[in-house]
Short mmCIF file of C-alpha atoms in Angstrom, two decimals:
data_model
loop_
_atom_site.label_atom_id
_atom_site.label_comp_id
_atom_site.label_asym_id
_atom_site.label_seq_id
_atom_site.Cartn_x
_atom_site.Cartn_y
_atom_site.Cartn_z
CA MET B 83 103.51 106.23 141.92
CA SER B 84 100.95 108.98 140.62
CA THR B 85 98.27 109.84 142.98
CA THR B 86 96.11 111.51 140.24
CA ASP B 87 92.45 110.37 140.42
CA PRO B 88 91.69 108.37 137.36
CA ALA B 89 88.32 109.79 137.05
CA ALA B 90 89.43 113.22 137.25
CA GLU B 91 92.09 112.57 134.58
CA ARG B 92 89.46 111.14 132.20
CA ALA B 93 87.22 114.34 132.80
CA LYS B 94 90.17 116.53 131.99
CA ARG B 95 90.99 114.64 128.88
CA ARG B 96 87.41 114.93 127.67
CA GLU B 97 87.72 118.72 128.31
CA ARG B 98 90.93 119.07 126.37
CA ALA B 99 89.78 117.00 123.39
CA GLY B 100 89.28 119.05 120.28
CA ASP B 101 90.69 122.29 121.84
CA ARG B 102 92.42 124.02 118.98
CA ARG B 103 94.89 125.59 121.41
CA PHE B 104 96.45 122.09 121.95
CA LEU B 105 96.58 121.65 118.34
CA ALA B 106 98.46 124.83 117.67
CA ALA B 107 100.89 123.88 120.50
CA ALA B 108 101.44 120.56 118.93
CA ILE B 109 102.24 122.22 115.53
CA VAL B 110 104.81 124.68 117.10
CA THR B 111 106.33 121.97 119.20
CA ALA B 112 106.73 119.63 116.14
CA ALA B 113 108.24 122.43 114.24
CA PHE B 114 110.73 122.92 117.01
CA MET B 115 111.50 119.09 117.08
CA THR B 116 111.98 119.28 113.20
CA ALA B 117 114.48 122.22 113.52
CA CYS B 118 116.34 120.34 116.33
CA ALA B 119 116.39 117.03 114.12
CA VAL B 120 118.06 119.26 111.53
CA LEU B 121 120.79 120.20 114.10
CA LEU B 122 121.21 116.76 114.96
CA GLY B 123 121.56 115.83 111.29
CA LEU B 124 124.32 118.52 111.01
CA ALA B 125 126.13 117.16 114.10
CA ILE B 126 126.15 113.60 112.49
CA ALA B 127 127.46 115.21 109.09
CA THR B 128 130.08 117.43 110.86
CA THR B 129 131.42 114.68 113.03
CA ALA B 130 131.68 112.42 109.88
CA ASP B 131 133.51 115.29 108.03
CA MET B 132 136.00 115.56 110.94
CA LEU B 133 136.76 111.75 111.09
CA ARG B 134 137.03 111.72 107.34
CA HIS B 135 139.48 114.53 107.24
CA TYR B 136 141.65 112.71 109.99
CA SER B 137 141.64 109.51 107.92
CA ILE B 138 142.64 111.02 104.47
CA ASP B 139 144.86 113.99 105.42
CA SER B 140 148.10 114.29 107.25
CA ALA B 141 148.02 115.28 110.92
CA PHE B 142 149.88 118.46 109.84
CA ASP B 143 147.01 119.61 107.68
CA ASP B 144 145.79 122.60 109.76
CA ARG B 145 142.52 123.14 107.89
CA GLU B 146 139.59 123.12 110.25
CA PRO B 147 137.16 120.23 109.08
CA PHE B 148 134.23 121.58 111.09
CA PRO B 149 132.19 124.80 111.39
CA MET B 150 133.13 127.36 114.03
CA PHE B 151 130.09 129.63 114.02
CA TRP B 152 129.65 128.84 117.82
CA GLY B 153 133.26 128.76 118.60
CA LEU B 154 135.30 125.80 119.57
CA GLY B 155 132.27 124.04 121.13
CA THR B 156 130.14 124.17 118.03
CA ILE B 157 130.14 120.38 117.54
CA GLY B 158 129.15 119.87 121.21
CA TYR B 159 126.44 122.38 120.91
CA LEU B 160 125.12 120.68 117.80
CA TRP B 161 125.00 117.33 119.45
CA THR B 162 123.38 118.72 122.61
CA LEU B 163 120.89 120.79 121.08
CA GLY B 164 120.07 118.44 118.33
CA THR B 165 119.64 115.45 120.55
CA ALA B 166 117.96 117.05 123.57
CA GLY B 167 115.60 119.14 121.37
CA THR B 168 114.50 116.32 119.19
CA LEU B 169 113.71 114.15 122.30
CA ILE B 170 111.93 116.90 124.22
CA GLY B 171 110.20 118.33 121.15
CA SER B 172 108.91 114.83 120.21
CA ILE B 173 107.58 114.12 123.80
CA GLY B 174 105.96 117.58 123.91
CA ALA B 175 104.34 117.46 120.53
CA GLY B 176 102.98 113.83 121.26
CA TRP B 177 101.48 115.03 124.48
CA TYR B 178 99.71 118.00 122.74
CA PHE B 179 98.42 115.82 119.97
CA ASP B 180 97.28 113.30 122.42
CA ALA B 181 95.52 116.06 124.45
CA TYR B 182 93.77 117.42 121.20
CA LEU B 183 92.83 114.00 120.03
CA GLY B 184 91.34 112.94 123.48
CA GLY B 185 93.68 109.98 124.00
CA GLU B 186 93.09 108.55 120.42
CA ARG B 187 95.88 106.73 119.06
CA GLN B 188 98.11 108.55 116.81
CA PRO B 189 100.03 107.90 113.46
CA ARG B 190 103.72 107.97 113.83
CA ILE B 191 104.25 111.29 111.95
CA LEU B 192 106.83 112.75 114.33
CA ALA B 193 109.21 109.92 113.89
CA SER B 194 109.13 110.52 109.99
CA LEU B 195 109.52 114.21 110.36
CA ALA B 196 112.72 113.87 112.71
CA ALA B 197 114.22 111.26 110.38
CA CYS B 198 113.61 113.17 107.11
CA ALA B 199 114.88 116.39 108.71
CA ALA B 200 118.01 114.82 109.90
CA ALA B 201 118.68 113.00 106.55
CA VAL B 202 118.03 116.37 104.54
CA ALA B 203 120.70 118.07 106.87
CA ILE B 204 123.25 115.23 106.05
CA VAL B 205 122.62 115.23 102.44
CA ALA B 206 122.81 119.00 102.17
CA ASP B 207 126.11 119.20 104.26
CA ALA B 208 127.93 116.51 102.58
CA PRO B 209 129.11 118.45 99.42
CA THR B 210 130.76 121.00 101.74
CA TRP B 211 133.05 118.59 103.42
CA THR B 212 136.71 119.20 103.41
CA ALA B 213 138.42 117.98 100.32
CA PRO B 214 141.64 116.01 100.42
CA LEU B 215 144.83 117.85 99.32
CA LYS B 216 145.57 114.89 97.00
CA VAL B 217 143.30 111.94 96.34
CA GLY B 218 144.93 108.68 97.43
CA ILE B 219 147.78 110.25 99.47
CA ALA B 220 147.95 111.89 102.82
CA LEU B 221 150.07 114.99 101.95
CA ASP B 222 152.38 116.07 104.78
CA PRO B 223 152.94 119.88 104.19
CA VAL B 224 155.55 120.19 106.96
CA PHE B 225 157.93 117.15 106.86
CA HIS B 226 156.85 115.98 103.36
CA GLU B 227 156.42 112.34 104.57
CA ASP B 228 153.43 111.52 102.47
CA GLU B 229 151.59 108.34 103.08
CA PRO B 230 149.19 106.34 100.82
CA TRP B 231 145.76 105.89 102.11
CA SER B 232 144.66 102.77 103.89
CA VAL B 233 141.52 100.98 103.20
CA PHE B 234 139.81 103.03 105.86
CA GLY B 235 141.23 106.24 104.12
CA TRP B 236 139.26 105.28 100.98
CA ILE B 237 136.17 104.37 102.88
CA GLY B 238 136.33 107.81 104.46
CA TYR B 239 137.00 109.53 101.22
CA TYR B 240 133.74 108.04 99.88
CA ALA B 241 131.76 108.82 103.09
CA ASP B 242 130.32 111.97 101.46
CA ILE B 243 128.40 109.37 99.19
CA TRP B 244 127.59 106.49 101.51
CA LEU B 245 126.64 108.37 104.53
CA PRO B 246 123.95 110.46 102.85
CA ALA B 247 122.73 107.34 101.16
CA ILE B 248 122.31 105.50 104.42
CA ALA B 249 120.57 108.50 105.98
CA VAL B 250 118.21 108.58 102.99
CA VAL B 251 117.57 104.85 103.24
CA VAL B 252 116.95 104.99 107.11
CA ALA B 253 114.48 107.90 106.54
CA GLY B 254 112.80 106.07 103.90
CA LEU B 255 112.43 103.16 106.02
CA VAL B 256 111.00 105.08 108.89
CA VAL B 257 108.50 106.75 106.62
CA ALA B 258 107.51 103.35 105.19
CA HIS B 259 107.04 102.01 108.51
CA SER B 260 104.86 105.05 109.62
CA ILE B 261 102.70 104.62 106.37
CA ARG B 262 102.17 100.84 107.16
CA HIS B 263 101.35 101.61 110.70
CA TYR B 264 98.89 104.41 109.66
CA GLY B 265 97.22 101.96 107.45
CA ARG B 266 96.82 99.36 110.01
CA LEU B 267 95.63 102.06 112.57
CA ARG B 268 93.12 103.43 110.17
CA ARG B 269 91.58 100.04 109.51
CA GLN B 270 91.44 99.54 113.38
CA LEU B 271 89.72 102.64 114.07
CA ALA B 272 87.18 101.77 111.13
CA ASP B 273 86.44 98.42 112.63
CA ARG B 274 85.95 100.03 116.10
CA SER B 275 83.43 102.66 114.63
CA ARG B 276 81.64 99.78 112.86
CA LEU B 277 81.54 97.64 116.01
CA LEU B 278 80.22 100.49 118.15
CA VAL B 279 77.17 100.26 115.86
CA GLU B 280 77.00 96.70 114.82
CA GLY B 281 79.01 94.87 117.36
CA ARG B 282 78.00 93.05 120.59
CA ARG B 283 79.13 94.23 124.12
CA ALA B 284 79.84 91.82 127.05
CA SER B 285 80.93 92.17 130.48
CA GLY B 286 84.45 90.74 131.22
CA MET B 287 86.45 89.86 134.31
CA ILE B 288 89.91 91.27 134.67
CA THR B 289 92.01 88.09 135.50
CA GLY B 290 95.58 89.73 135.30
CA VAL B 291 97.23 93.09 135.58
CA ALA B 292 100.93 93.44 135.07
CA ALA B 293 102.78 96.79 135.16
CA ARG B 294 104.96 97.68 132.20
CA THR B 295 108.01 99.75 133.35
CA THR B 296 110.94 101.61 131.88
CA VAL B 297 114.37 102.66 133.32
CA ASN B 298 115.90 106.06 132.74
CA ASP B 299 119.64 106.69 132.34
CA GLN B 300 119.94 107.41 136.13
CA GLY B 301 118.55 103.86 136.85
CA GLN B 302 115.08 105.09 137.98
CA ARG B 303 112.24 102.78 137.19
CA SER B 304 108.75 104.25 136.21
CA THR B 305 105.44 102.85 135.12
CA ILE B 306 104.34 103.43 131.57
CA GLY B 307 101.14 101.42 131.51
CA TYR B 308 99.61 98.00 132.35
CA VAL B 309 99.11 94.75 130.45
CA VAL B 310 95.59 93.74 131.27
CA THR B 311 94.15 90.31 130.59
CA VAL B 312 90.18 90.01 130.45
CA ARG B 313 87.99 86.88 130.25
CA TYR B 314 84.50 87.09 128.75
CA THR B 315 81.82 85.08 127.15
CA ASP B 316 81.11 85.57 123.45
CA ALA B 317 77.67 85.51 121.82
CA HIS B 318 77.82 81.69 121.25
CA GLY B 319 78.63 81.10 125.01
CA ALA B 320 82.31 80.31 124.48
CA GLU B 321 84.81 81.45 127.13
CA ARG B 322 87.37 83.79 125.59
CA GLU B 323 90.30 85.78 126.70
CA ALA B 324 92.01 89.01 125.33
CA THR B 325 95.03 90.81 126.63
CA ARG B 326 95.65 94.54 126.01
CA PHE B 327 98.05 97.15 126.91
CA SER B 328 96.65 100.21 128.63
CA PRO B 329 99.10 103.06 128.33
CA GLY B 330 99.74 105.84 131.05
CA ARG B 331 100.72 105.74 134.73
CA ASN B 332 97.00 106.36 135.62
CA SER B 333 95.65 103.49 133.57
CA MET B 334 95.58 100.77 136.12
CA PRO B 335 92.10 99.36 136.36
CA THR B 336 89.99 100.61 139.26
CA SER B 337 87.79 97.45 139.37
CA ASP B 338 87.87 93.83 138.58
CA THR B 339 85.43 94.10 135.51
CA ALA B 340 85.72 95.58 132.06
CA GLU B 341 83.61 96.03 128.96
CA VAL B 342 84.36 94.03 125.90
CA LEU B 343 83.32 94.98 122.34
CA PHE B 344 83.42 92.13 119.73
CA ASP B 345 82.21 91.07 116.35
CA PRO B 346 79.58 88.42 116.82
CA ARG B 347 80.16 87.10 113.31
CA ARG B 348 83.88 86.72 114.02
CA PRO B 349 84.25 86.22 117.82
CA GLY B 350 87.65 84.35 117.50
CA ASP B 351 89.31 87.33 115.49
CA ASP B 352 91.48 88.96 118.24
CA ASP B 353 91.94 92.12 115.98
CA LEU B 354 88.10 92.76 116.29
CA VAL B 355 88.10 92.64 120.14
CA PHE B 356 88.26 95.94 122.03
CA ILE B 357 88.38 96.41 125.89
CA ALA B 358 87.33 99.38 127.89
CA LEU B 359 88.47 99.58 131.65
CA HIS B 360 85.98 102.12 132.66
CA PRO B 361 82.18 102.40 132.29
CA ASP B 362 80.68 104.81 129.67
CA PRO B 363 83.81 104.80 127.64
CA ASP B 364 84.46 107.30 124.87
CA PRO B 365 85.50 105.81 121.49
CA PRO B 366 89.34 106.44 122.20
CA GLU B 367 89.12 104.52 125.50
CA TRP B 368 88.36 101.28 123.74
CA ILE B 369 91.73 99.48 123.64
CA GLY B 370 92.49 97.42 120.48
CA ALA B 371 95.00 95.09 119.62
CA PRO B 372 98.64 96.34 118.89
CA VAL B 373 99.13 97.81 115.41
#
């Protein structure tokens, strides 16, 4: 468990907000992530080319169906650099953007960049795949025991069409999801800005706190945030309850009270309820419903 003082962490976050050095670091790290995503796409395409070659050509066809610019370990290097670099770059870019925005929720741009970069690499590499010696037959240049392709051979033969198509569709779905998420996020931030001027604030009681954890590939469990339930009384005297996810290892409430911001004209609309777990909250510290 982290021992960082939440108050000190909040002060540090406020100091970092708007610092252009963090923005520059985020852009550089995002560019690194995108380059690694290209390598990951190339790794996928190269592996597909190799499997395709083995399914449509004889085992005695000694043509190399994969690049060798890094020697025999080229495919392994592509997979390692592509996967690790994309993950590390996305985490780093997300952290720098978060620091620059002062903890404000971010649109899912990084996922779209990575998906599109990988798709571009696959589409660009597919036309260079090893062509069969003869369409429909796996030629044996040594013993001349030629064999007709199986169903899997024909599927592999057309992989240079359907694999890029799948990559483009997946990238399109990721971009479409990011656009929808951005639209919901933009509406939520607009509602928050409006309620900070026109809304009603109330003091709420925290009635439940549950840690949300994740497990890494070594089996180690770590806390990624807390699910907090707050009970409050709206402008009409009705008791209401709202549950929000507070991200971050240091986001556990330090008291049993919270501030609640809501729309007095629509007190039952959960999307118009925002919770702050600390006094004197900055706008990004108001937690809204999941978008």
